[in-house]
JSON list of C-alpha atoms and ligand atoms in Angstrom, two decimals:
[
{"chain": "Z", "resi": 1152, "resn": "MET", "atom": "CA", "xyz": [10.35, -25.07, 80.94]},
{"chain": "Z", "resi": 1153, "resn": "ASP", "atom": "CA", "xyz": [13.49, -23.73, 78.88]},
{"chain": "Z", "resi": 1154, "resn": "GLU", "atom": "CA", "xyz": [12.97, -19.98, 77.96]},
{"chain": "Z", "resi": 1155, "resn": "ASP", "atom": "CA", "xyz": [14.17, -20.40, 74.49]},
{"chain": "Z", "resi": 1156, "resn": "SER", "atom": "CA", "xyz": [11.57, -22.80, 73.49]},
{"chain": "Z", "resi": 1157, "resn": "ARG", "atom": "CA", "xyz": [8.68, -20.08, 75.04]},
{"chain": "Z", "resi": 1158, "resn": "ILE", "atom": "CA", "xyz": [6.64, -18.49, 72.45]},
{"chain": "Z", "resi": 1159, "resn": "ALA", "atom": "CA", "xyz": [3.92, -16.45, 73.99]},
{"chain": "Z", "resi": 1160, "resn": "ASP", "atom": "CA", "xyz": [1.73, -15.96, 76.68]},
{"chain": "Z", "resi": 1161, "resn": "VAL", "atom": "CA", "xyz": [-1.52, -18.08, 76.28]},
{"chain": "Z", "resi": 1162, "resn": "ASP", "atom": "CA", "xyz": [-3.53, -14.81, 76.67]},
{"chain": "Z", "resi": 1163, "resn": "ASP", "atom": "CA", "xyz": [-1.35, -13.47, 73.52]},
{"chain": "Z", "resi": 1164, "resn": "VAL", "atom": "CA", "xyz": [-3.23, -16.28, 71.29]},
{"chain": "Z", "resi": 1165, "resn": "PRO", "atom": "CA", "xyz": [-6.40, -14.53, 69.93]},
{"chain": "Z", "resi": 1166, "resn": "GLU", "atom": "CA", "xyz": [-9.52, -17.28, 69.33]},
{"chain": "Z", "resi": 1167, "resn": "GLU", "atom": "CA", "xyz": [-10.34, -15.23, 66.86]},
{"chain": "Z", "resi": 1168, "resn": "THR", "atom": "CA", "xyz": [-7.23, -15.49, 64.21]},
{"chain": "Z", "resi": 1169, "resn": "THR", "atom": "CA", "xyz": [-3.83, -17.38, 64.67]},
{"chain": "Z", "resi": 1170, "resn": "LEU", "atom": "CA", "xyz": [-0.76, -16.48, 65.77]},
{"chain": "Z", "resi": 1171, "resn": "LEU", "atom": "CA", "xyz": [2.07, -16.67, 63.54]},
{"chain": "Z", "resi": 1172, "resn": "PHE", "atom": "CA", "xyz": [5.72, -17.88, 64.56]},
{"chain": "Z", "resi": 1173, "resn": "THR", "atom": "CA", "xyz": [9.20, -19.28, 62.69]},
{"chain": "Z", "resi": 1174, "resn": "VAL", "atom": "CA", "xyz": [10.58, -22.32, 63.97]},
{"chain": "Z", "resi": 1175, "resn": "ARG", "atom": "CA", "xyz": [14.06, -24.33, 62.24]},
{"chain": "Z", "resi": 1176, "resn": "GLU", "atom": "CA", "xyz": [13.61, -27.93, 61.16]},
{"chain": "Z", "resi": 1177, "resn": "GLY", "atom": "CA", "xyz": [16.83, -28.82, 59.78]},
{"chain": "Z", "resi": 1178, "resn": "PHE", "atom": "CA", "xyz": [18.26, -26.33, 57.93]},
{"chain": "Z", "resi": 1179, "resn": "ASP", "atom": "CA", "xyz": [15.02, -25.34, 57.17]},
{"chain": "Z", "resi": 1180, "resn": "GLU", "atom": "CA", "xyz": [12.82, -22.65, 58.71]},
{"chain": "Z", "resi": 1181, "resn": "VAL", "atom": "CA", "xyz": [9.62, -23.13, 58.41]},
{"chain": "Z", "resi": 1182, "resn": "GLU", "atom": "CA", "xyz": [6.19, -21.32, 59.37]},
{"chain": "Z", "resi": 1183, "resn": "ALA", "atom": "CA", "xyz": [3.45, -22.26, 62.13]},
{"chain": "Z", "resi": 1184, "resn": "ILE", "atom": "CA", "xyz": [0.61, -20.79, 63.69]},
{"chain": "Z", "resi": 1185, "resn": "LEU", "atom": "CA", "xyz": [-0.86, -21.25, 67.22]},
{"chain": "Z", "resi": 1186, "resn": "VAL", "atom": "CA", "xyz": [-4.50, -21.11, 68.26]},
{"chain": "Z", "resi": 1187, "resn": "ARG", "atom": "CA", "xyz": [-6.90, -21.29, 70.72]},
{"chain": "Z", "resi": 1188, "resn": "ARG", "atom": "CA", "xyz": [-9.77, -22.54, 71.50]},
{"chain": "Z", "resi": 1189, "resn": "ASP", "atom": "CA", "xyz": [-11.81, -23.29, 74.91]},
{"chain": "Z", "resi": 1190, "resn": "GLY", "atom": "CA", "xyz": [-8.52, -22.60, 76.48]},
{"chain": "Z", "resi": 1191, "resn": "GLU", "atom": "CA", "xyz": [-6.34, -25.24, 74.73]},
{"chain": "Z", "resi": 1192, "resn": "VAL", "atom": "CA", "xyz": [-3.85, -24.41, 72.50]},
{"chain": "Z", "resi": 1193, "resn": "GLN", "atom": "CA", "xyz": [-2.49, -25.71, 69.20]},
{"chain": "Z", "resi": 1194, "resn": "ALA", "atom": "CA", "xyz": [0.16, -25.19, 67.05]},
{"chain": "Z", "resi": 1195, "resn": "TRP", "atom": "CA", "xyz": [0.00, -26.33, 63.07]},
{"chain": "Z", "resi": 1196, "resn": "LYS", "atom": "CA", "xyz": [2.06, -25.71, 60.48]},
{"chain": "Z", "resi": 1197, "resn": "ASN", "atom": "CA", "xyz": [1.06, -22.66, 58.33]},
{"chain": "Z", "resi": 1198, "resn": "TYR", "atom": "CA", "xyz": [0.39, -24.27, 55.32]},
{"chain": "Z", "resi": 1199, "resn": "CYS", "atom": "CA", "xyz": [-3.08, -25.62, 53.64]},
{"chain": "Z", "resi": 1200, "resn": "GLN", "atom": "CA", "xyz": [-3.66, -29.21, 52.95]},
{"chain": "Z", "resi": 1201, "resn": "HIS", "atom": "CA", "xyz": [-5.10, -28.60, 49.65]},
{"chain": "Z", "resi": 1202, "resn": "TRP", "atom": "CA", "xyz": [-2.34, -26.53, 47.92]},
{"chain": "Z", "resi": 1203, "resn": "THR", "atom": "CA", "xyz": [0.74, -26.65, 50.25]},
{"chain": "Z", "resi": 1204, "resn": "ASP", "atom": "CA", "xyz": [2.58, -23.50, 48.77]},
{"chain": "Z", "resi": 1205, "resn": "VAL", "atom": "CA", "xyz": [-0.58, -21.58, 50.39]},
{"chain": "Z", "resi": 1206, "resn": "ARG", "atom": "CA", "xyz": [0.27, -20.06, 54.03]},
{"chain": "Z", "resi": 1207, "resn": "LEU", "atom": "CA", "xyz": [-3.43, -19.99, 55.91]},
{"chain": "Z", "resi": 1208, "resn": "ASP", "atom": "CA", "xyz": [-2.18, -16.66, 58.11]},
{"chain": "Z", "resi": 1209, "resn": "LYS", "atom": "CA", "xyz": [-0.44, -14.91, 55.50]},
{"chain": "Z", "resi": 1210, "resn": "GLY", "atom": "CA", "xyz": [1.17, -12.74, 58.55]},
{"chain": "Z", "resi": 1211, "resn": "ASP", "atom": "CA", "xyz": [-1.51, -10.80, 59.46]},
{"chain": "Z", "resi": 1212, "resn": "GLY", "atom": "CA", "xyz": [-4.19, -13.68, 61.37]},
{"chain": "Z", "resi": 1213, "resn": "ALA", "atom": "CA", "xyz": [-6.10, -16.36, 59.17]},
{"chain": "Z", "resi": 1214, "resn": "THR", "atom": "CA", "xyz": [-9.79, -16.14, 59.95]},
{"chain": "Z", "resi": 1215, "resn": "VAL", "atom": "CA", "xyz": [-10.94, -18.72, 62.92]},
{"chain": "Z", "resi": 1216, "resn": "ARG", "atom": "CA", "xyz": [-14.81, -18.83, 62.89]},
{"chain": "Z", "resi": 1217, "resn": "ASP", "atom": "CA", "xyz": [-17.06, -20.98, 64.89]},
{"chain": "Z", "resi": 1218, "resn": "GLY", "atom": "CA", "xyz": [-13.69, -22.97, 66.18]},
{"chain": "Z", "resi": 1219, "resn": "GLU", "atom": "CA", "xyz": [-11.91, -23.55, 62.49]},
{"chain": "Z", "resi": 1220, "resn": "ILE", "atom": "CA", "xyz": [-9.33, -21.82, 60.81]},
{"chain": "Z", "resi": 1221, "resn": "VAL", "atom": "CA", "xyz": [-10.06, -20.67, 57.35]},
{"chain": "Z", "resi": 1222, "resn": "CYS", "atom": "CA", "xyz": [-7.95, -21.43, 54.69]},
{"chain": "Z", "resi": 1223, "resn": "GLY", "atom": "CA", "xyz": [-8.12, -17.89, 52.44]},
{"chain": "Z", "resi": 1224, "resn": "LYS", "atom": "CA", "xyz": [-8.15, -19.12, 49.12]},
{"chain": "Z", "resi": 1225, "resn": "HIS", "atom": "CA", "xyz": [-10.61, -21.77, 47.98]},
{"chain": "Z", "resi": 1226, "resn": "GLY", "atom": "CA", "xyz": [-12.42, -21.86, 51.64]},
{"chain": "Z", "resi": 1227, "resn": "ALA", "atom": "CA", "xyz": [-11.25, -24.94, 53.13]},
{"chain": "Z", "resi": 1228, "resn": "LEU", "atom": "CA", "xyz": [-12.05, -25.22, 56.79]},
{"chain": "Z", "resi": 1229, "resn": "PHE", "atom": "CA", "xyz": [-9.52, -26.74, 60.11]},
{"chain": "Z", "resi": 1230, "resn": "GLU", "atom": "CA", "xyz": [-10.44, -28.03, 62.60]},
{"chain": "Z", "resi": 1231, "resn": "ALA", "atom": "CA", "xyz": [-8.83, -25.48, 65.42]},
{"chain": "Z", "resi": 1232, "resn": "ASP", "atom": "CA", "xyz": [-8.56, -28.26, 68.03]},
{"chain": "Z", "resi": 1233, "resn": "SER", "atom": "CA", "xyz": [-7.94, -30.98, 65.53]},
{"chain": "Z", "resi": 1234, "resn": "GLY", "atom": "CA", "xyz": [-6.64, -29.73, 62.42]},
{"chain": "Z", "resi": 1235, "resn": "TYR", "atom": "CA", "xyz": [-8.99, -31.82, 60.53]},
{"chain": "Z", "resi": 1236, "resn": "CYS", "atom": "CA", "xyz": [-10.20, -30.38, 56.96]},
{"chain": "Z", "resi": 1237, "resn": "THR", "atom": "CA", "xyz": [-14.18, -30.70, 57.27]},
{"chain": "Z", "resi": 1238, "resn": "TYR", "atom": "CA", "xyz": [-15.17, -28.82, 54.47]},
{"chain": "Z", "resi": 1239, "resn": "GLY", "atom": "CA", "xyz": [-13.68, -27.78, 51.17]},
{"chain": "Z", "resi": 1240, "resn": "PRO", "atom": "CA", "xyz": [-11.49, -29.34, 48.60]},
{"chain": "Z", "resi": 1241, "resn": "CYS", "atom": "CA", "xyz": [-8.71, -31.44, 51.09]},
{"chain": "Z", "resi": 1242, "resn": "GLU", "atom": "CA", "xyz": [-11.75, -32.13, 53.06]},
{"chain": "Z", "resi": 1243, "resn": "GLY", "atom": "CA", "xyz": [-10.58, -35.18, 55.29]},
{"chain": "Z", "resi": 1244, "resn": "ALA", "atom": "CA", "xyz": [-7.28, -34.39, 55.39]},
{"chain": "Z", "resi": 1245, "resn": "VAL", "atom": "CA", "xyz": [-5.32, -32.93, 58.66]},
{"chain": "Z", "resi": 1246, "resn": "LEU", "atom": "CA", "xyz": [-2.75, -29.82, 58.94]},
{"chain": "Z", "resi": 1247, "resn": "THR", "atom": "CA", "xyz": [1.07, -30.81, 60.41]},
{"chain": "Z", "resi": 1248, "resn": "GLU", "atom": "CA", "xyz": [0.78, -30.54, 64.09]},
{"chain": "Z", "resi": 1249, "resn": "ILE", "atom": "CA", "xyz": [3.73, -28.92, 66.30]},
{"chain": "Z", "resi": 1250, "resn": "ASP", "atom": "CA", "xyz": [3.83, -30.25, 69.48]},
{"chain": "Z", "resi": 1251, "resn": "VAL", "atom": "CA", "xyz": [3.39, -27.07, 72.33]},
{"chain": "Z", "resi": 1252, "resn": "THR", "atom": "CA", "xyz": [2.37, -27.27, 75.80]},
{"chain": "Z", "resi": 1253, "resn": "VAL", "atom": "CA", "xyz": [0.99, -24.55, 78.31]},
{"chain": "Z", "resi": 1254, "resn": "GLU", "atom": "CA", "xyz": [2.68, -24.36, 81.45]},
{"chain": "Z", "resi": 1255, "resn": "ASP", "atom": "CA", "xyz": [2.48, -21.07, 84.02]},
{"chain": "Z", "resi": 1256, "resn": "GLY", "atom": "CA", "xyz": [0.55, -18.95, 81.00]},
{"chain": "Z", "resi": 1257, "resn": "ALA", "atom": "CA", "xyz": [2.99, -19.64, 78.45]},
{"chain": "Z", "resi": 1258, "resn": "VAL", "atom": "CA", "xyz": [3.34, -21.51, 75.46]},
{"chain": "Z", "resi": 1259, "resn": "TYR", "atom": "CA", "xyz": [6.39, -23.54, 74.63]},
{"chain": "Z", "resi": 1260, "resn": "LEU", "atom": "CA", "xyz": [7.42, -25.30, 71.87]},
{"chain": "Z", "resi": 1261, "resn": "THR", "atom": "CA", "xyz": [8.01, -29.34, 72.98]},
{"chain": "Z", "resi": 1262, "resn": "ASP", "atom": "CA", "xyz": [8.41, -30.99, 69.50]},
{"chain": "Z", "resi": 1263, "resn": "ASP", "atom": "CA", "xyz": [11.55, -32.34, 69.09]},
{"chain": "Z", "resi": 1264, "resn": "ASP", "atom": "CA", "xyz": [11.62, -31.80, 65.21]},
{"chain": "Z", "resi": 1265, "resn": "TYR", "atom": "CA", "xyz": [11.59, -28.38, 65.57]},
{"chain": "Z", "resi": 1266, "resn": "GLU", "atom": "CA", "xyz": [13.56, -25.41, 67.07]},
{"chain": "Z", "resi": 1267, "resn": "PHE", "atom": "CA", "xyz": [11.77, -21.96, 68.19]},
{"chain": "Z", "resi": 1268, "resn": "VAL", "atom": "CA", "xyz": [13.03, -18.68, 65.53]},
{"chain": "Z", "resi": 1269, "resn": "GLU", "atom": "CA", "xyz": [11.02, -16.22, 66.60]},
{"chain": "Z", "resi": 1270, "resn": "ARG", "atom": "CA", "xyz": [7.13, -14.85, 66.49]},
{"chain": "Z", "resi": 1271, "resn": "GLY", "atom": "CA", "xyz": [6.21, -13.60, 63.39]},
{"chain": "Z", "resi": 1272, "resn": "SER", "atom": "CA", "xyz": [7.87, -14.60, 60.29]},
{"chain": "Z", "resi": 1273, "resn": "THR", "atom": "CA", "xyz": [11.46, -14.56, 59.28]},
{"chain": "Z", "resi": 1274, "resn": "ILE", "atom": "CA", "xyz": [10.64, -16.11, 55.71]},
{"chain": "Z", "resi": 1275, "resn": "GLN", "atom": "CA", "xyz": [10.74, -13.77, 52.48]},
{"chain": "Z", "resi": 1276, "resn": "HIS", "atom": "CA", "xyz": [7.71, -14.71, 50.54]},
{"chain": "Z", "resi": 1277, "resn": "ASP", "atom": "CA", "xyz": [7.25, -13.23, 46.94]},
{"chain": "Z", "resi": 1278, "resn": "LEU", "atom": "CA", "xyz": [3.25, -11.79, 47.55]},
{"chain": "Z", "resi": 1279, "resn": "SER", "atom": "CA", "xyz": [2.40, -12.06, 43.65]},
{"chain": "Z", "resi": 1280, "resn": "SER", "atom": "CA", "xyz": [2.66, -15.84, 43.78]},
{"chain": "Z", "resi": 1281, "resn": "ASN", "atom": "CA", "xyz": [2.09, -16.56, 47.03]},
{"chain": "Z", "resi": 1282, "resn": "ARG", "atom": "CA", "xyz": [5.41, -18.84, 47.08]},
{"chain": "Z", "resi": 1283, "resn": "SER", "atom": "CA", "xyz": [8.34, -18.51, 49.54]},
{"chain": "Z", "resi": 1284, "resn": "LEU", "atom": "CA", "xyz": [11.33, -17.06, 48.20]},
{"chain": "Z", "resi": 1285, "resn": "GLY", "atom": "CA", "xyz": [13.88, -18.67, 51.04]},
{"chain": "Z", "resi": 1286, "resn": "PHE", "atom": "CA", "xyz": [14.65, -22.00, 51.43]},
{"chain": "Z", "resi": 1287, "resn": "GLN", "atom": "CA", "xyz": [11.39, -23.77, 53.00]},
{"chain": "M", "resi": 2473, "resn": "LIG", "atom": "S1", "xyz": [-5.71, -23.45, 49.16]},
{"chain": "M", "resi": 2473, "resn": "LIG", "atom": "FE1", "xyz": [-6.58, -23.77, 50.75]},
{"chain": "M", "resi": 2473, "resn": "LIG", "atom": "S2", "xyz": [-8.25, -24.63, 50.23]},
{"chain": "M", "resi": 2473, "resn": "LIG", "atom": "FE2", "xyz": [-7.08, -24.61, 47.67]}
]
C-alpha cells in the first residue's frame, strides 16, 4: 500500500467521534471524515445531506452515538457504516462515500477520485456563517 495514501492507524480512529482529514479532488481540497464501528472503518465527505454547507465534523470531531453520526445543526442521524440518514430533515439520503482500505493496522485512501492531503483540515472556514472561505 502506498505510504502517501496512509491516513491514520486504525487505533487512531475513534468510535465515539470522527477523525477529520483533507483530500484533493481535482484542483480542490475537500474535507472528509473517518469513523469506526465494530472494527470497520468508513470515510465520508464532511458535509450534511440536508444543508451541504454544514460540516459534520467542525474540527473537533462529530458526535457519534449508537453507531450514528449526528449532525449538530438540526439533528440528522447517519449510520456510520452505511452513511444512510435514518432520522432528520434529510431522512433517506446517504453521505458521500470515499473508499478507504484497512491493511496492517492502518487506514489508506484507495479512492481514485481523491488524493490524500493531510490529517485535519487545510481549509479556512468562516465560523460566523459556517461557510468555507477557500475553494471547495
Ligand atoms: S444541516 Fe444537518 S440536519 Fe440540517
